[in-house]
Structure formats: structure tokens, C-alpha cells
mmCIF file of C-alpha atoms and ligand atoms in Angstrom:
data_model
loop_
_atom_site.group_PDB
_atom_site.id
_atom_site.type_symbol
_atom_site.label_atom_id
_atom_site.label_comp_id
_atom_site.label_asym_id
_atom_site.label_seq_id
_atom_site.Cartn_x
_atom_site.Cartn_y
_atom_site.Cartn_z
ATOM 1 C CA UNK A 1 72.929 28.904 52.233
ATOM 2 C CA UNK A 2 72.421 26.339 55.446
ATOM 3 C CA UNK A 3 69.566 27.700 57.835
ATOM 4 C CA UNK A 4 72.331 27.649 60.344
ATOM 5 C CA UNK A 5 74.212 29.727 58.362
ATOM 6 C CA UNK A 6 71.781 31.780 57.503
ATOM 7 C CA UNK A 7 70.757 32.185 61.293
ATOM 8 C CA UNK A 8 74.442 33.125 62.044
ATOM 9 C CA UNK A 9 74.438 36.156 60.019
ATOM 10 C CA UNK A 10 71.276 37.892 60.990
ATOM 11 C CA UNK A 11 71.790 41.343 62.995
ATOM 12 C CA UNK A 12 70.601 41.052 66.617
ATOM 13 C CA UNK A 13 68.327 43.792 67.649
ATOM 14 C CA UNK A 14 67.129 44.964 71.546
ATOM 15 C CA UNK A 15 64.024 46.943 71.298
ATOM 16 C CA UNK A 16 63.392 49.392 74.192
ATOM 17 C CA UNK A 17 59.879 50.060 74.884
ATOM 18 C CA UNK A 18 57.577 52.128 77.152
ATOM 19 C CA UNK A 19 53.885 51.133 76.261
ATOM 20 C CA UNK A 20 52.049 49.587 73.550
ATOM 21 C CA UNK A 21 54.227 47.761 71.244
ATOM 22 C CA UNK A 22 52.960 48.411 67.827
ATOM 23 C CA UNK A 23 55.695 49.239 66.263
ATOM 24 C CA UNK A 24 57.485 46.116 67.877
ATOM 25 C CA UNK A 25 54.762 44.093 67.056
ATOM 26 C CA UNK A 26 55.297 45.043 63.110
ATOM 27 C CA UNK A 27 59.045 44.086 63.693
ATOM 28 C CA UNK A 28 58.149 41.289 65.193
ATOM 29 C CA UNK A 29 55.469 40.443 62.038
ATOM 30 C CA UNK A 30 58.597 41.321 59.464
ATOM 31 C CA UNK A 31 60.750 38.972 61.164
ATOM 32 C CA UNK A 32 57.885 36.059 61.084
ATOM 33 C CA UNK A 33 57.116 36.761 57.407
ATOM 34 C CA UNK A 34 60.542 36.545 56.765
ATOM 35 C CA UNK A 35 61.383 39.491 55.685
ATOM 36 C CA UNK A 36 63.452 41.016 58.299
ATOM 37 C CA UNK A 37 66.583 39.392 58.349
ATOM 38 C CA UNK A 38 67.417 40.138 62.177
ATOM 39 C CA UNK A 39 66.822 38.347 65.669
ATOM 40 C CA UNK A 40 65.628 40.557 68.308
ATOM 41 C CA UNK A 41 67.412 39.505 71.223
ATOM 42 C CA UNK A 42 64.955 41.224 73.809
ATOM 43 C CA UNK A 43 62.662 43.389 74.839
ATOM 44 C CA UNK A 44 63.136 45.890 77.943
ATOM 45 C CA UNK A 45 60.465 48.050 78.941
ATOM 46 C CA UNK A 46 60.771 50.732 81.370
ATOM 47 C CA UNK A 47 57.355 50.608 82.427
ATOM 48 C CA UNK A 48 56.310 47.243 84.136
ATOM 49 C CA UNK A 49 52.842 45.423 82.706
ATOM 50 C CA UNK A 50 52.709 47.491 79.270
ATOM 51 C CA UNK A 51 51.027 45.903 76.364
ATOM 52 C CA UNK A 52 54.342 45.423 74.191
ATOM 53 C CA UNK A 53 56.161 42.774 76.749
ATOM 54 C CA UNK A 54 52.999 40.712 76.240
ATOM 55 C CA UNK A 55 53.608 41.003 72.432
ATOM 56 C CA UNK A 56 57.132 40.160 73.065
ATOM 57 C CA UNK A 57 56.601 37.224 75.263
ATOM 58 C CA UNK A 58 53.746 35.927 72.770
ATOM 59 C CA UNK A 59 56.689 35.896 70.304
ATOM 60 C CA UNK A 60 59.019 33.876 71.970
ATOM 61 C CA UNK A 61 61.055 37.287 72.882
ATOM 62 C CA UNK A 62 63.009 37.431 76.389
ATOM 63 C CA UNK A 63 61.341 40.390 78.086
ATOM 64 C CA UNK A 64 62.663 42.415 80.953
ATOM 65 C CA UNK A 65 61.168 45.676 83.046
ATOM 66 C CA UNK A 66 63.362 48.226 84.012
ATOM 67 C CA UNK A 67 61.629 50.397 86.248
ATOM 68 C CA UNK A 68 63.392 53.837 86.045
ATOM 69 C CA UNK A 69 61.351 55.012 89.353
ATOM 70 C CA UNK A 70 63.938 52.802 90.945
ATOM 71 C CA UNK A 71 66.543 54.610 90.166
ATOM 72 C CA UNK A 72 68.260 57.666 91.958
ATOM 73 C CA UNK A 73 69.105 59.391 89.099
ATOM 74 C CA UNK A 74 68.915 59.727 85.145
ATOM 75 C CA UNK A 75 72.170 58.947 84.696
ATOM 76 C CA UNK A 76 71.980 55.915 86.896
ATOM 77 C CA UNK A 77 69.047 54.251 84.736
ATOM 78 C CA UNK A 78 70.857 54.945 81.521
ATOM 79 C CA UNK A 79 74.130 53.079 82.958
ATOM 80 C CA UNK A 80 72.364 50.472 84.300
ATOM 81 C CA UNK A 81 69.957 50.328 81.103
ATOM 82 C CA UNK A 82 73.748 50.363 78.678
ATOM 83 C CA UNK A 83 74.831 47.312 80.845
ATOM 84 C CA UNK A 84 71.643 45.737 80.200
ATOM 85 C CA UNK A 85 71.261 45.763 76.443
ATOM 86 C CA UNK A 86 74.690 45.014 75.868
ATOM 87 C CA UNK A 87 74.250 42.232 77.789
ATOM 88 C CA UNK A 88 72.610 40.840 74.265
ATOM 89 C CA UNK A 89 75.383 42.068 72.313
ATOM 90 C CA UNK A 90 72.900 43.526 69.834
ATOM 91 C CA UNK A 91 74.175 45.578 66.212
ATOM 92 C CA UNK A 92 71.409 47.964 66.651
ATOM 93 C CA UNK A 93 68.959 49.207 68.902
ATOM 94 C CA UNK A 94 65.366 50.201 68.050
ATOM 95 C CA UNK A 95 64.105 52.782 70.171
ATOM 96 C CA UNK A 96 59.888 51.918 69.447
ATOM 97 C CA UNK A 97 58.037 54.367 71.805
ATOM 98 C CA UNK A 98 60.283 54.643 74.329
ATOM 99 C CA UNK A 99 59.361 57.900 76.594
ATOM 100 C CA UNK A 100 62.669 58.514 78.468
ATOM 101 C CA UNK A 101 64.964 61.439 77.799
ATOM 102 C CA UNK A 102 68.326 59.619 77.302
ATOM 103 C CA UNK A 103 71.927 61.431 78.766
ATOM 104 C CA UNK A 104 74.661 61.874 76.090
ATOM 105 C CA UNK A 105 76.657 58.798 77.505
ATOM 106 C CA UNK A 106 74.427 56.300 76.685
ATOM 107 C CA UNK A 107 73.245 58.838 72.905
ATOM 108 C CA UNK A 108 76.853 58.446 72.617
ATOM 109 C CA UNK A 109 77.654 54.735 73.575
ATOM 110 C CA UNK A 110 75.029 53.676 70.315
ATOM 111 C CA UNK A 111 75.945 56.133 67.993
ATOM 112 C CA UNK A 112 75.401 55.024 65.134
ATOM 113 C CA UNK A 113 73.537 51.725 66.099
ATOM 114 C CA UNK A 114 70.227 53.238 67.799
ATOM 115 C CA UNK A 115 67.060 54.082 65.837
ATOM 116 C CA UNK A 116 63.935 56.132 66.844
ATOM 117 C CA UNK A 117 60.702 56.916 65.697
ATOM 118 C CA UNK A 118 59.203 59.986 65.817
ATOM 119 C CA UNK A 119 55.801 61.167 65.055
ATOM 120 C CA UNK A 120 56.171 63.954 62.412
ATOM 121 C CA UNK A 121 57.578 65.382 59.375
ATOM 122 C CA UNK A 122 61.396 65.996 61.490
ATOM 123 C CA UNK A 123 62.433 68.814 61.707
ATOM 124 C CA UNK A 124 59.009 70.201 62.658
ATOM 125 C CA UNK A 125 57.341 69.093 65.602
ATOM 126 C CA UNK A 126 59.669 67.859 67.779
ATOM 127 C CA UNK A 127 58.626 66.765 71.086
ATOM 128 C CA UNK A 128 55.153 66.028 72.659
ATOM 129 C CA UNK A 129 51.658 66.100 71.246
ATOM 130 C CA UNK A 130 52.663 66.407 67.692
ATOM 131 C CA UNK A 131 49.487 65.217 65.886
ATOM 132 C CA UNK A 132 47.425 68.241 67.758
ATOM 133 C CA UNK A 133 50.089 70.398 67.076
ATOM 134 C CA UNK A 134 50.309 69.860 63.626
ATOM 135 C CA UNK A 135 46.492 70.587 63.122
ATOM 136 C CA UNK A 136 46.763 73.540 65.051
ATOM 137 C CA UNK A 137 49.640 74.998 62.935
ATOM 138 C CA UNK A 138 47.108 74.540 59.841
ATOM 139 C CA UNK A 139 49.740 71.736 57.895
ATOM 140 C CA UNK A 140 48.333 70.148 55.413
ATOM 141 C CA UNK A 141 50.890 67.237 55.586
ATOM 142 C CA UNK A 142 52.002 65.739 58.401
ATOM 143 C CA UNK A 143 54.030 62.348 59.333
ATOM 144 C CA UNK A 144 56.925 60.326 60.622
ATOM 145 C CA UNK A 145 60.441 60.302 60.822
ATOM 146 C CA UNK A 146 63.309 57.332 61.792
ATOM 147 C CA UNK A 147 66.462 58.920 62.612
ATOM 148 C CA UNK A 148 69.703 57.817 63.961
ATOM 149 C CA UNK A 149 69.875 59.266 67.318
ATOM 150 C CA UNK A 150 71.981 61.466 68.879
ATOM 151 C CA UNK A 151 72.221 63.666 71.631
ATOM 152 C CA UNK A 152 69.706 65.940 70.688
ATOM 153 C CA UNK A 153 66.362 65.105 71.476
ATOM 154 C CA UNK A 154 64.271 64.221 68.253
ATOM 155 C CA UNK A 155 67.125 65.794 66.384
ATOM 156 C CA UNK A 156 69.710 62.708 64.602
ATOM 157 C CA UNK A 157 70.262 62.912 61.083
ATOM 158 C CA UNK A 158 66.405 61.195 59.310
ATOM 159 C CA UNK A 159 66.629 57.991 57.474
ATOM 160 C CA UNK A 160 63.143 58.421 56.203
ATOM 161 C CA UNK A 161 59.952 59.877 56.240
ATOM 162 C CA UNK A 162 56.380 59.166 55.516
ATOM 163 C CA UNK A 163 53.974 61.640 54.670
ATOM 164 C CA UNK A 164 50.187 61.432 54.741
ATOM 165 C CA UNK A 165 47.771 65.027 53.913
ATOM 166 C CA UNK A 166 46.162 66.855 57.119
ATOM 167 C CA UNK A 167 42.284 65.996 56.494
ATOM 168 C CA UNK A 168 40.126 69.201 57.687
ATOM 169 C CA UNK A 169 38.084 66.268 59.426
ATOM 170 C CA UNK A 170 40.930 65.253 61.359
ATOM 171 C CA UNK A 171 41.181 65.178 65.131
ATOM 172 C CA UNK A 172 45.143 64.603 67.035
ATOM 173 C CA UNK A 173 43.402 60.863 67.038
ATOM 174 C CA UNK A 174 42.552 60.078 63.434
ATOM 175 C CA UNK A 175 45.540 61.659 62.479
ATOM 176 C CA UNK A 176 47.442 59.463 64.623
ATOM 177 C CA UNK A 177 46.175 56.633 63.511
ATOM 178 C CA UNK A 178 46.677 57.440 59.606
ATOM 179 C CA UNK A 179 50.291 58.458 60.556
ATOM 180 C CA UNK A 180 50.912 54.982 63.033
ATOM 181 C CA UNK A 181 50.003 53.219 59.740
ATOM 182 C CA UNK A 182 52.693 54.238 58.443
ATOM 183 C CA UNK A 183 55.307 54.074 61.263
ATOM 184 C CA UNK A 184 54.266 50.252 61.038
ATOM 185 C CA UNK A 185 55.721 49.999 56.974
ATOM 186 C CA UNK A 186 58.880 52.931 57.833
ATOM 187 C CA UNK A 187 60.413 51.336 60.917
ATOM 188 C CA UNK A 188 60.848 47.679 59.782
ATOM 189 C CA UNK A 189 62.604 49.106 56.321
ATOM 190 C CA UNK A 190 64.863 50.963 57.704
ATOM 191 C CA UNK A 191 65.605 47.963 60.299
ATOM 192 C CA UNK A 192 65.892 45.742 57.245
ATOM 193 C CA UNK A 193 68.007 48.380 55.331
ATOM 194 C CA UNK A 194 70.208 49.009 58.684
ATOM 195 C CA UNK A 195 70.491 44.766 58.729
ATOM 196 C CA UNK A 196 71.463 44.418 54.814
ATOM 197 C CA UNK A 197 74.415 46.773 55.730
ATOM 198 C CA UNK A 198 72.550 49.296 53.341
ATOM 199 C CA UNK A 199 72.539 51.714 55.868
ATOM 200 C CA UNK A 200 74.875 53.896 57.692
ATOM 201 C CA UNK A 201 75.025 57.186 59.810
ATOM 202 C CA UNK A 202 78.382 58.755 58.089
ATOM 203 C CA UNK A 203 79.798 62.365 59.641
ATOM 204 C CA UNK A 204 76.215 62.734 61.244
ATOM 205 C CA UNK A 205 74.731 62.451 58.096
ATOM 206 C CA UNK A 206 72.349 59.700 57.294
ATOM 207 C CA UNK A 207 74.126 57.413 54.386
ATOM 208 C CA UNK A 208 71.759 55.130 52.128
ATOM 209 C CA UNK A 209 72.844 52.793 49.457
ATOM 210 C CA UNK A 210 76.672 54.480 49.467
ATOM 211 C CA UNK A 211 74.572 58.192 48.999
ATOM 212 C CA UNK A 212 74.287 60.435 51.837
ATOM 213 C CA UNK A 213 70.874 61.497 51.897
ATOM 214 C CA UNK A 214 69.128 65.394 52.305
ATOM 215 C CA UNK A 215 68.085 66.574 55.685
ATOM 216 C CA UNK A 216 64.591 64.773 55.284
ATOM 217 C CA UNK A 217 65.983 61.541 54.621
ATOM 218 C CA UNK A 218 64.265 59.223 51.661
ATOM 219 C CA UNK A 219 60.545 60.117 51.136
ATOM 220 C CA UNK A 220 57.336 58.225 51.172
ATOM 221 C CA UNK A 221 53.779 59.072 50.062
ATOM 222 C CA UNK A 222 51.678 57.530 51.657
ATOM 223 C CA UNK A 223 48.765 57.532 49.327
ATOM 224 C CA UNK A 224 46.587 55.011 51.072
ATOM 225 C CA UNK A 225 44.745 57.045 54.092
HETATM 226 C C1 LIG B 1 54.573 55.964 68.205
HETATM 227 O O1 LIG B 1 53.634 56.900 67.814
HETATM 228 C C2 LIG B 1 55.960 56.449 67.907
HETATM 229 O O2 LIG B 1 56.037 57.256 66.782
HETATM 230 C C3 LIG B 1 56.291 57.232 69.154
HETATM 231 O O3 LIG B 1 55.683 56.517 70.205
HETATM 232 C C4 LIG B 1 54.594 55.778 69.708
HETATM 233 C C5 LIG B 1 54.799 54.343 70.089
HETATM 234 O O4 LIG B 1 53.717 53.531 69.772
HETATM 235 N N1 LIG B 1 57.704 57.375 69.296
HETATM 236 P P1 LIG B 1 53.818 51.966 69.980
HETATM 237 O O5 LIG B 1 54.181 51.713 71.446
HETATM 238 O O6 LIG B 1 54.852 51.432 69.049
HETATM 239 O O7 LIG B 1 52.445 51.460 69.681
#
């Protein structure tokens, strides 16, 4: 196939952030390495001077702040924020630490086409804090999840999960850090599984390779902690 050809068929991606960027930083390393087939069209953070516009900028990425305290009202932000992305006509957006509880328009509006991260072994844990809170509840596995989202908060059908063992050494921040190691190998494969048409979200059920998948989606050990 012609690069141009090849450029022509690649999925374009927005990726809504609110702080760091690491996770957009290992999409951003897939699609350098050339093993992400997609284009992310921009970056919009909702927080202005966070660490992952820089990333984005660094890569060549348009950037763009939307600051939600300028906004009267939840639903206000999330219309303006729709207009916005779809100004980039993406396939799919990647939701990569993005701290903003979203109204069922815009849930509904990407249906389908919006991914998130979560910190931990979905269903458990959804919310805040979840590192602490898994140590307190004496797990001896914890994790991540990326799941299609819907309306309910943490609570779309999983595409797939990491786990990695609860060390009795472990603080919320080592444990964080063993479980953002993986977030950084989960998120760009299901990106590259969502761009090779491999995966779909089918009756609110996560659909992988033509199968629908169990409630915990497809399962990695992480082995290396
Ligand atoms: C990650 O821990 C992710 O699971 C959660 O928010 C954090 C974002 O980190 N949703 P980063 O901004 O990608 O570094």
C-alpha cells in the first residue's frame, strides 16, 4: 500500500485529558513506533497548563484548554466540549485521565466510540482513591480496566483488564505505579484493536474478534511487577 493510502485509512482519535498525560504519552509512543495505526487529531484538556498538552504539543498534536470553570453549567461544558471534538471528526475518543463527570447526552452522543481507563479490577472499586482502597479491603490483586463508556460512571461494558498481586509492602503509591505500568501496555491495545475494526461494543456488551466477551473483558497477568 502507498503511504498516502495508508495515511487515509488510519482512525482519527481526540484524547481528552485533565493532568499528566501518561497514558497519552504511551499512545502517542505506539503511534511513533508504528504500531498504532491511528492519527490523534487533538488533544483538549480541561485544565489549562497540565503536563499532557506539553506532551501533546512536543508531538506535533493540536492542543486546546477547555476550562470547565467557565462554564455555567455541566451540561453547558459537555455541549460545548461535543462541538469541540467533533470538530476533528474523530472514530473514537480516548478518555486518558479525564476527571469530569460527563451528562448522558454527550455518554450517549459517543456510544460506542469513547474509551476510558479506570484504575482497578471493574467492577470493584469504582470511583476515587482506588489504589488505597484496594489495600484497605485486604485484595490481593488489584488493577485496571478499559471500558466502553456509558452513562454510568465507571460502569460500560470492560474491554480488558490487567491484573498485578497486592504486595503487603505496598502503599496507594507503589501500587499505583505497578498498576500505571500497565495502563501504559492496556490502553494503546485496545486503541489498536478498536482501529483494526477488531473491536466493537454490541447490545452493551463488549465484542472482541466477532466474540462477545465476559463481564471482565479479556485478561492480562501482569507478571512483571
Ligand atoms: C490514570 O491512573 C488512569 O487510570 C485514571 O487517571 C490516571 C491518568 O493518568 N483514569 P495520566 O494523566 O494518563 O498520567
Amino acid at each position: 500500500m502507498s503511504q498516502a493510502a495508508s495515511q487515509a485509512i488510519k482512525l482519527r482519535v481526540v484524547v481528552l485529558i485533565s493532568g499528566s498525560g501518561s497514558n497519552l504519552q504511551a499512545l502517542i509512543d505506539g503511534v511513533d513506533s508504528g504500531d498504532l495505526p491511528i492519527e490523534i487529531a487533538a488533544v483538549i484538556s480541561n485544565r489549562p497548563e497540565v503536563m499532557g498538552l506539553t506532551r501533546a504539543s512536543k508531538a506535533g498534536i493540536p492542543t486546546l484548554v477547555l476550562d470547565h470553570k467557565n462554564f455555567a453549567s455541566r451540561e453547558a461544558f459537555d455541549i460545548e466540549l461535543m462541538r469541540t471534538i467533533d470538530a476533528y471528526t474523530p472514530g473514537l475518543v480516548v478518555l486518558a485521565g479525564f476527571m469530569r463527570i460527563l451528562t448522558p447526552a454527550f455518554t450517549e452522543h459517543y456510544l460506542g466510540r469513547m474509551l476510558n481507563i479506570h484504575p482497578s479490577l471493574l467492577p470493584k472499586f469504582q470511583g476515587l482513591h482506588t489504589h488505597q482502597r484496594a489495600i484497605d479491603a485486604g485484595e490481593t490483586h488489584h488493577g485496571v480496566s478499559v471500558h466502553f463508556v456509558t452513562a454510568e460512571l465507571d460502569g460500560g461494558p470492560v474491554i480488558v483488564q490487567a491484573r498485578v498481586p497486592v504486595l503487603p509492602t505496598d502503599d496507594a503509591g507503589l501500587l499505583a505505579k505497578r498498576v500505571q505500568k500497565q495502563e501504559h501496555v492496556i490502553y494503546p491495545l485496545a486503541v489498536k484493536w478498536f482501529a483494526e475494526g477488531k473491536l466493537k461494543m454490541t447490545n452493551g456488551k463488549t465484542e472482541l474478534n466477532g466474540e462477545l466477551l465476559a463481564e471482565n473483558g479479556y485478561q492480562i497477568e501482569a507478571n512483571d511487577i
